C-alpha atoms as a PDB file:
ATOM      1  CA  MET A   1     209.537   7.933 137.663  1.00  0.00           C
ATOM      2  CA  ALA A   2     205.929   8.269 136.631  1.00  0.00           C
ATOM      3  CA  GLY A   3     204.154   5.961 134.199  1.00  0.00           C
ATOM      4  CA  LEU A   4     202.891   2.481 133.838  1.00  0.00           C
ATOM      5  CA  CYS A   5     204.549  -0.756 134.159  1.00  0.00           C
ATOM      6  CA  GLU A   6     203.769  -4.483 134.326  1.00  0.00           C
ATOM      7  CA  GLY A   7     203.033  -5.416 137.925  1.00  0.00           C
ATOM      8  CA  GLY A   8     205.484  -8.007 139.655  1.00  0.00           C
ATOM      9  CA  ASN A   9     202.976 -10.290 141.003  1.00  0.00           C
ATOM     10  CA  GLU A  10     199.931  -9.479 139.022  1.00  0.00           C
ATOM     11  CA  PRO A  11     198.541 -11.659 136.062  1.00  0.00           C
ATOM     12  CA  PRO A  12     200.460 -10.976 132.716  1.00  0.00           C
ATOM     13  CA  GLY A  13     198.960  -7.981 130.856  1.00  0.00           C
ATOM     14  CA  SER A  14     197.892  -6.007 134.033  1.00  0.00           C
ATOM     15  CA  LEU A  15     199.412  -2.592 134.353  1.00  0.00           C
ATOM     16  CA  LYS A  16     200.285  -1.055 137.712  1.00  0.00           C
ATOM     17  CA  VAL A  17     200.418   2.898 137.923  1.00  0.00           C
ATOM     18  CA  ILE A  18     203.686   4.319 139.456  1.00  0.00           C
ATOM     19  CA  ARG A  19     203.573   7.860 140.747  1.00  0.00           C
ATOM     20  CA  LYS A  20     205.997  10.295 141.994  1.00  0.00           C
ATOM     21  CA  VAL A  21     205.956  10.769 145.938  1.00  0.00           C
ATOM     22  CA  GLY A  22     205.032  14.281 147.054  1.00  0.00           C
ATOM     23  CA  ARG A  23     203.297  17.275 145.849  1.00  0.00           C
ATOM     24  CA  PRO A  24     202.673  17.613 142.253  1.00  0.00           C
ATOM     25  CA  ALA A  25     204.979  20.126 140.547  1.00  0.00           C
ATOM     26  CA  THR A  26     203.552  23.703 139.884  1.00  0.00           C
ATOM     27  CA  LYS A  27     202.948  24.307 136.055  1.00  0.00           C
ATOM     28  CA  TRP A  28     204.084  27.697 134.645  1.00  0.00           C
ATOM     29  CA  LEU A  29     200.436  28.363 133.969  1.00  0.00           C
ATOM     30  CA  ASP A  30     199.498  27.980 137.620  1.00  0.00           C
ATOM     31  CA  ASP A  31     202.100  30.671 138.561  1.00  0.00           C
ATOM     32  CA  VAL A  32     200.775  32.995 136.026  1.00  0.00           C
ATOM     33  CA  GLU A  33     197.244  32.787 136.892  1.00  0.00           C
ATOM     34  CA  LYS A  34     198.205  33.093 140.559  1.00  0.00           C
ATOM     35  CA  ASP A  35     199.978  36.349 139.866  1.00  0.00           C
ATOM     36  CA  LEU A  36     196.989  37.669 137.661  1.00  0.00           C
ATOM     37  CA  LYS A  37     194.485  37.102 140.180  1.00  0.00           C
ATOM     38  CA  SER A  38     196.805  39.002 142.779  1.00  0.00           C
ATOM     39  CA  ILE A  39     196.333  42.115 140.652  1.00  0.00           C
ATOM     40  CA  GLY A  40     192.547  41.477 140.128  1.00  0.00           C
ATOM     41  CA  VAL A  41     192.426  39.656 136.760  1.00  0.00           C
ATOM     42  CA  SER A  42     190.270  36.455 136.935  1.00  0.00           C
ATOM     43  CA  ARG A  43     189.351  36.080 133.314  1.00  0.00           C
ATOM     44  CA  TRP A  44     192.629  36.691 131.589  1.00  0.00           C
ATOM     45  CA  LYS A  45     191.804  34.817 128.619  1.00  0.00           C
ATOM     46  CA  ASN A  46     189.095  37.251 127.790  1.00  0.00           C
ATOM     47  CA  GLU A  47     191.385  40.091 128.819  1.00  0.00           C
ATOM     48  CA  ALA A  48     194.055  38.898 126.472  1.00  0.00           C
ATOM     49  CA  ARG A  49     191.865  39.039 123.345  1.00  0.00           C
ATOM     50  CA  ASP A  50     191.779  42.790 123.688  1.00  0.00           C
ATOM     51  CA  ARG A  51     195.358  43.668 122.962  1.00  0.00           C
ATOM     52  CA  THR A  52     195.035  47.320 124.258  1.00  0.00           C
ATOM     53  CA  ARG A  53     193.749  45.940 127.695  1.00  0.00           C
ATOM     54  CA  TRP A  54     196.219  43.278 127.707  1.00  0.00           C
ATOM     55  CA  SER A  55     199.078  45.610 127.056  1.00  0.00           C
ATOM     56  CA  THR A  56     197.936  47.715 130.095  1.00  0.00           C
ATOM     57  CA  ILE A  57     197.739  44.690 132.267  1.00  0.00           C
ATOM     58  CA  ILE A  58     201.272  43.632 131.334  1.00  0.00           C
ATOM     59  CA  GLU A  59     202.690  47.053 131.786  1.00  0.00           C
ATOM     60  CA  ALA A  60     201.052  47.053 135.388  1.00  0.00           C
ATOM     61  CA  VAL A  61     202.876  43.644 135.972  1.00  0.00           C
ATOM     62  CA  TRP A  62     206.342  44.160 134.185  1.00  0.00           C
ATOM     63  CA  PRO A  63     207.078  48.043 134.344  1.00  0.00           C
ATOM     64  CA  LYS A  64     209.910  48.865 131.883  1.00  0.00           C
ATOM     65  CA  LYS A  65     213.310  48.664 133.551  1.00  0.00           C
ATOM     66  CA  ALA A  66     215.346  51.892 133.510  1.00  0.00           C
ATOM     67  CA  VAL A  67     217.868  51.828 130.728  1.00  0.00           C
ATOM     68  CA  VAL A  68     221.362  51.886 131.934  1.00  0.00           C
ATOM     69  CA  PRO A  69     223.569  54.079 129.691  1.00  0.00           C
END
């Protein structure tokens, strides 16, 4: 459980920070940025402003799947 709580032996009104043990959770955006860097896109926010260029990048990453009849 992460958050703040009142400390047990601390003076009233003082807060103690409680954190989860271990490595911080990976965020979705961290994974997306890692994937984009692996294909050579480092400034993805600028690339995303150009819809044609962004579509090209997305198609390179997610090729259209074959349609099963």
